[in-house]
Amino acid sequence: MNIQNNISLRAYNTFHMDVRAEHFASFDSTDELLSLLQMPIITQQPLLILGGGSNVLFTRDVAGSVLKNNIKGIEKVDEDDQYYFIKAGAGENWHSFVMYCVEQGYAGIENLALIPGSVGASPMQNIGAYGVEIKDVFHSLEAIHIKDGHSSIFTANDCEFGYRESVFKNKYKKTYVIASVTYRLAKKPSFVISYGAIEQQLEKMQVKELSLHSVAQAVMAIRQSKLPDPLVLGNAGSFFKNPTIPAEQYHSLKENFSSLVAYEQPNSQFKLAAGWLIEQCGWKGFRKGDAGCHSQQALVLVNHGKATGAQIYQLSEEIIQSVTSKFGVVLEREVNIY
Ligand code: FAD
Ligand code: NAP
């Protein structure tokens, strides 16, 4: 729980931005966190909680303190006829947690294999991939109020989960530290394989009988074939959200752009594939200096080496402008900007 000063955050964010934090400390337990939250050096300045740093873009040095969540531990806290209730410390690595659940036969998060980051950040934007979002299997979380150290339990309703959204990304941003999350995982799997290329991948792998393991392996294989590994090429995954537009706007766009990629939503809205919109504006594979747009997925902005956060941000600004002027759709950033 040693507080360090003027520390480079390069190793703590997957964009590899070499910005500095005025103060930096990590905590392994809620007791350590509570001690830190009482120290004047921490309380009198801005505070940023960090997990794996895979959904942040640092555009400048961070004033105040960065606290890295290292709370570990996975336990089965309850079970009934249908479900296991599995509680994990916020500092557990998300992918390791998924694979642990797969090995134990706890079903529901196998489609979320290989998403970088920590368990504690998973509710922040209701992480999702391949037709599954954590809200589908979420039971509750424990969060500590940054100002008064009070601990609260949030249910799924309290979290107000939406598409890559929750209260923690909005009205409670910088208000709570998520300390642990409890998931409600099924004893009997309901496989979700109709999304994206999962079925084809399972065929390619000659899987005869579905299992949690085979679905996770298929998802991992697809992701590895398409997405840049942050260890090799700095990035924070999808930089923008897929925009949702009213049916009327969708139909008029479809008339002008017949190959528009869109998915109808239950509320008669249409979700557009932001990657397609960006690609149509000519950005796929674009590179200016070390800031670029990934050559296989235009939704992912990348740092080829020495790009600054400000350069990546500027690129995102230009992308938003060109998509707005071509399609009349304003992209929203998914990555948290600091
Ligand atoms: P960080 O980047 O450390 O933090 C993100 C935000 O949450 C920050 O604002 C931070 O202050 C806050 N925060 C973090 N931990 C806590 C806590 N314990 N308490 C309170 N606030 C906290 N996302 C998806 O949804 N689906 C995907 O398929 C997906 N694929 C990705 C692929 C790649 C290659 C990459 C690089 C990213 C991808 N992401 C994806 C984005 C990212 O991995 C997730 O959003 C992940 O949950 C972020 O976790 P983290 O621990 O790295 O969060
Ligand atoms: P993809 O399979 O090429 O699909 C492109 C987009 O179309 C996706 O964003 C997805 O939306 C949507 N889509 C595809 N099939 C769909 C269906 N059957 N019903 C509704 N929407 C559908 O996308 P990809 O880039 O390779 O990513 C695959 C999955 O991993 C996606 O779910 C994506 O969200 C997730 N992912 C997320 C991040 C991140 O940082 N957030 C990074 C990499 C991958 P959705 O995004 O809404 O699913």
CSV table of N, CA and C and ligand atoms in Angstrom, one decimal, residues 12 14 27 48-56 69 90-91 94 112 114-130 164 168 173-174 176-179 223 227-230 235-238 300 334 336 338, ligand 1:
chain,number,residue,atom,x,y,z
A,12,TYR,N,0.3,0.4,-17.3
A,12,TYR,CA,-1.0,0.3,-16.7
A,12,TYR,C,-2.2,0.6,-17.6
A,14,THR,N,-3.7,-0.2,-21.8
A,14,THR,CA,-3.4,-1.0,-23.0
A,14,THR,C,-3.1,-0.2,-24.2
A,27,PHE,N,-4.3,-1.5,-4.0
A,27,PHE,CA,-4.8,-2.0,-2.8
A,27,PHE,C,-5.3,-3.5,-3.0
A,48,LEU,N,-8.6,8.5,-9.3
A,48,LEU,CA,-9.0,7.7,-10.4
A,48,LEU,C,-8.7,6.2,-10.0
A,49,ILE,N,-9.8,5.4,-10.2
A,49,ILE,CA,-9.6,3.9,-9.9
A,49,ILE,C,-9.3,3.2,-11.2
A,50,LEU,N,-8.3,2.4,-11.1
A,50,LEU,CA,-7.9,1.7,-12.4
A,50,LEU,C,-8.0,0.2,-12.2
A,51,GLY,N,-8.5,-0.5,-13.2
A,51,GLY,CA,-8.4,-2.0,-13.2
A,51,GLY,C,-7.3,-2.3,-14.2
A,52,GLY,N,-7.6,-3.0,-15.3
A,52,GLY,CA,-6.6,-3.4,-16.3
A,52,GLY,C,-6.2,-2.3,-17.2
A,53,GLY,N,-6.8,-1.1,-17.2
A,53,GLY,CA,-6.5,0.0,-18.1
A,53,GLY,C,-6.8,-0.3,-19.5
A,54,SER,N,-7.8,-1.2,-19.8
A,54,SER,CA,-8.1,-1.6,-21.2
A,54,SER,C,-9.3,-0.8,-21.8
A,55,ASN,N,-9.8,0.1,-21.0
A,55,ASN,CA,-10.9,0.9,-21.6
A,55,ASN,C,-10.7,2.4,-21.3
A,56,VAL,N,-9.4,2.8,-21.2
A,56,VAL,CA,-9.1,4.2,-20.9
A,56,VAL,C,-8.2,4.8,-22.0
A,69,ASN,N,-6.9,-1.4,-8.4
A,69,ASN,CA,-7.6,-2.4,-7.7
A,69,ASN,C,-7.0,-3.8,-7.9
A,90,ALA,N,-12.8,-7.6,-7.3
A,90,ALA,CA,-12.8,-6.7,-8.4
A,90,ALA,C,-11.5,-6.8,-9.1
A,91,GLY,N,-10.4,-7.1,-8.4
A,91,GLY,CA,-9.1,-7.1,-9.1
A,91,GLY,C,-8.7,-8.4,-9.8
A,94,TRP,N,-10.5,-10.6,-15.7
A,94,TRP,CA,-11.8,-11.0,-16.2
A,94,TRP,C,-11.6,-12.4,-17.0
A,112,LEU,N,-17.9,-14.4,-23.3
A,112,LEU,CA,-17.1,-13.2,-22.9
A,112,LEU,C,-15.7,-13.5,-22.7
A,114,LEU,N,-11.7,-13.8,-23.2
A,114,LEU,CA,-10.7,-13.0,-23.8
A,114,LEU,C,-11.0,-11.5,-23.9
A,115,ILE,N,-12.0,-11.1,-23.2
A,115,ILE,CA,-12.1,-9.6,-23.0
A,115,ILE,C,-11.1,-9.2,-21.9
A,116,PRO,N,-10.2,-8.2,-22.3
A,116,PRO,CA,-9.2,-7.8,-21.3
A,116,PRO,C,-9.8,-7.1,-20.1
A,117,GLY,N,-9.0,-6.9,-19.1
A,117,GLY,CA,-9.5,-6.1,-18.0
A,117,GLY,C,-9.9,-6.9,-16.7
A,118,SER,N,-10.5,-6.2,-15.8
A,118,SER,CA,-10.8,-6.8,-14.5
A,118,SER,C,-12.2,-7.1,-14.3
A,119,VAL,N,-12.5,-8.0,-13.3
A,119,VAL,CA,-13.9,-8.3,-12.9
A,119,VAL,C,-14.6,-7.0,-12.5
A,120,GLY,N,-13.9,-6.1,-11.7
A,120,GLY,CA,-14.5,-4.9,-11.1
A,120,GLY,C,-15.0,-3.9,-12.2
A,121,ALA,N,-14.4,-3.9,-13.4
A,121,ALA,CA,-14.8,-3.0,-14.4
A,121,ALA,C,-15.9,-3.6,-15.2
A,122,SER,N,-16.2,-4.9,-15.1
A,122,SER,CA,-17.2,-5.6,-16.0
A,122,SER,C,-18.6,-4.9,-15.9
A,123,PRO,N,-19.0,-4.5,-14.7
A,123,PRO,CA,-20.3,-3.8,-14.7
A,123,PRO,C,-20.3,-2.4,-15.2
A,124,MET,N,-19.1,-1.8,-15.2
A,124,MET,CA,-19.0,-0.3,-15.5
A,124,MET,C,-19.7,0.0,-16.9
A,125,GLN,N,-19.4,-0.8,-17.9
A,125,GLN,CA,-20.1,-0.6,-19.2
A,125,GLN,C,-20.8,-1.8,-19.6
A,126,ASN,N,-21.2,-2.6,-18.6
A,126,ASN,CA,-22.0,-3.8,-18.9
A,126,ASN,C,-21.4,-4.5,-20.1
A,127,ILE,N,-20.2,-5.0,-19.9
A,127,ILE,CA,-19.4,-5.6,-21.0
A,127,ILE,C,-20.2,-6.6,-21.8
A,128,GLY,N,-19.9,-6.7,-23.1
A,128,GLY,CA,-20.7,-7.6,-23.9
A,128,GLY,C,-19.9,-8.0,-25.1
A,129,ALA,N,-20.3,-9.2,-25.6
A,129,ALA,CA,-19.7,-9.7,-26.9
A,129,ALA,C,-20.5,-10.9,-27.3
A,130,TYR,N,-20.6,-11.1,-28.6
A,130,TYR,CA,-21.2,-12.3,-29.2
A,130,TYR,C,-22.6,-12.6,-28.6
A,164,ARG,N,-23.5,-1.0,-23.2
A,164,ARG,CA,-22.2,-0.4,-22.8
A,164,ARG,C,-22.4,0.7,-21.8
A,168,PHE,N,-22.5,3.5,-13.1
A,168,PHE,CA,-21.1,3.8,-12.7
A,168,PHE,C,-20.4,4.5,-13.8
A,173,LYS,N,-20.2,8.1,-11.7
A,173,LYS,CA,-18.8,8.1,-12.2
A,173,LYS,C,-18.0,8.8,-11.1
A,174,LYS,N,-16.9,8.2,-10.8
A,174,LYS,CA,-15.9,8.7,-9.7
A,174,LYS,C,-16.6,8.8,-8.3
A,176,TYR,N,-18.0,5.7,-6.6
A,176,TYR,CA,-17.8,4.4,-5.9
A,176,TYR,C,-16.6,3.6,-6.5
A,177,VAL,N,-16.1,2.8,-5.6
A,177,VAL,CA,-15.1,1.8,-6.0
A,177,VAL,C,-15.8,0.4,-5.9
A,178,ILE,N,-15.9,-0.2,-7.1
A,178,ILE,CA,-16.5,-1.6,-7.1
A,178,ILE,C,-15.5,-2.5,-6.4
A,179,ALA,N,-15.9,-3.2,-5.4
A,179,ALA,CA,-14.9,-4.1,-4.6
A,179,ALA,C,-15.1,-5.6,-5.0
A,223,ARG,N,-11.7,-14.0,-31.9
A,223,ARG,CA,-11.1,-12.8,-31.4
A,223,ARG,C,-9.6,-12.7,-31.8
A,227,LEU,N,-8.8,-9.3,-33.7
A,227,LEU,CA,-8.5,-8.1,-32.9
A,227,LEU,C,-7.0,-8.0,-32.6
A,228,PRO,N,-6.5,-6.8,-32.5
A,228,PRO,CA,-5.1,-6.6,-32.2
A,228,PRO,C,-4.8,-6.9,-30.7
A,229,ASP,N,-3.8,-7.7,-30.5
A,229,ASP,CA,-3.4,-8.0,-29.1
A,229,ASP,C,-2.7,-6.7,-28.5
A,230,PRO,N,-3.3,-6.2,-27.4
A,230,PRO,CA,-2.8,-5.0,-26.9
A,230,PRO,C,-1.3,-5.1,-26.5
A,235,ASN,N,-4.1,-0.6,-27.9
A,235,ASN,CA,-5.5,-0.2,-28.3
A,235,ASN,C,-6.4,-0.5,-27.0
A,236,ALA,N,-7.6,0.0,-27.1
A,236,ALA,CA,-8.6,-0.2,-26.0
A,236,ALA,C,-9.8,-0.8,-26.6
A,237,GLY,N,-9.7,-1.7,-27.6
A,237,GLY,CA,-10.9,-2.3,-28.1
A,237,GLY,C,-11.7,-1.3,-29.0
A,238,SER,N,-13.0,-1.5,-29.0
A,238,SER,CA,-13.8,-0.6,-29.8
A,238,SER,C,-13.8,0.8,-29.2
A,300,VAL,N,-11.5,0.0,-34.0
A,300,VAL,CA,-10.5,-0.1,-33.1
A,300,VAL,C,-9.4,0.9,-33.5
A,334,GLU,N,-16.8,5.1,-26.7
A,334,GLU,CA,-17.0,4.1,-25.7
A,334,GLU,C,-15.9,4.1,-24.6
A,336,ASN,N,-13.2,5.5,-22.0
A,336,ASN,CA,-13.2,6.6,-21.0
A,336,ASN,C,-12.0,7.4,-21.3
A,338,TYR,N,-9.4,10.4,-20.3
A,338,TYR,CA,-8.8,11.2,-19.1
A,338,TYR,C,-7.7,12.1,-19.6
B,1,FAD,P1,-10.1,0.1,-16.9
B,1,FAD,O1,-9.8,0.5,-18.2
B,1,FAD,O2,-9.1,0.0,-15.8
B,1,FAD,O3,-11.3,1.1,-16.3
B,1,FAD,C1,-12.4,1.5,-17.2
B,1,FAD,C2,-13.2,2.5,-16.4
B,1,FAD,O4,-13.8,1.8,-15.2
B,1,FAD,C3,-12.4,3.7,-15.9
B,1,FAD,O5,-13.3,4.8,-15.9
B,1,FAD,C4,-12.1,3.3,-14.4
B,1,FAD,O6,-12.0,4.4,-13.6
B,1,FAD,C5,-13.4,2.5,-14.0
B,1,FAD,N1,-13.1,1.4,-13.1
B,1,FAD,C6,-12.3,0.3,-13.3
B,1,FAD,N2,-12.3,-0.5,-12.2
B,1,FAD,C7,-13.2,0.0,-11.4
B,1,FAD,C8,-13.7,-0.3,-10.1
B,1,FAD,N3,-13.3,-1.5,-9.5
B,1,FAD,N4,-14.5,0.5,-9.4
B,1,FAD,C9,-14.9,1.7,-10.0
B,1,FAD,N5,-14.5,2.1,-11.2
B,1,FAD,C10,-13.7,1.3,-11.9
B,1,FAD,N6,-15.3,-4.4,-23.9
B,1,FAD,C11,-16.5,-5.0,-24.1
B,1,FAD,O7,-17.5,-4.7,-23.5
B,1,FAD,N7,-16.6,-6.1,-24.9
B,1,FAD,C12,-15.6,-6.6,-25.6
B,1,FAD,O8,-15.7,-7.5,-26.4
B,1,FAD,C13,-14.3,-5.9,-25.4
B,1,FAD,N8,-13.2,-6.3,-26.1
B,1,FAD,C14,-12.0,-5.7,-26.0
B,1,FAD,C15,-10.9,-6.1,-26.7
B,1,FAD,C16,-9.7,-5.5,-26.6
B,1,FAD,C17,-8.5,-5.9,-27.4
B,1,FAD,C18,-9.6,-4.4,-25.7
B,1,FAD,C19,-8.2,-3.7,-25.5
B,1,FAD,C20,-10.7,-3.9,-24.9
B,1,FAD,C21,-11.9,-4.6,-25.1
B,1,FAD,N9,-13.0,-4.2,-24.4
B,1,FAD,C22,-14.2,-4.8,-24.5
B,1,FAD,C23,-13.0,-3.0,-23.5
B,1,FAD,C24,-12.5,-3.4,-22.0
B,1,FAD,O9,-11.7,-4.6,-22.1
B,1,FAD,C25,-13.6,-3.6,-21.1
B,1,FAD,O10,-14.4,-2.4,-21.0
B,1,FAD,C26,-13.1,-3.9,-19.7
B,1,FAD,O11,-14.2,-4.2,-18.8
B,1,FAD,C27,-12.3,-2.8,-19.0
B,1,FAD,O12,-11.7,-3.4,-17.8
B,1,FAD,P2,-10.5,-2.7,-17.1
B,1,FAD,O13,-10.3,-3.4,-15.8
B,1,FAD,O14,-9.3,-2.7,-18.0
B,1,FAD,O15,-11.0,-1.2,-16.9
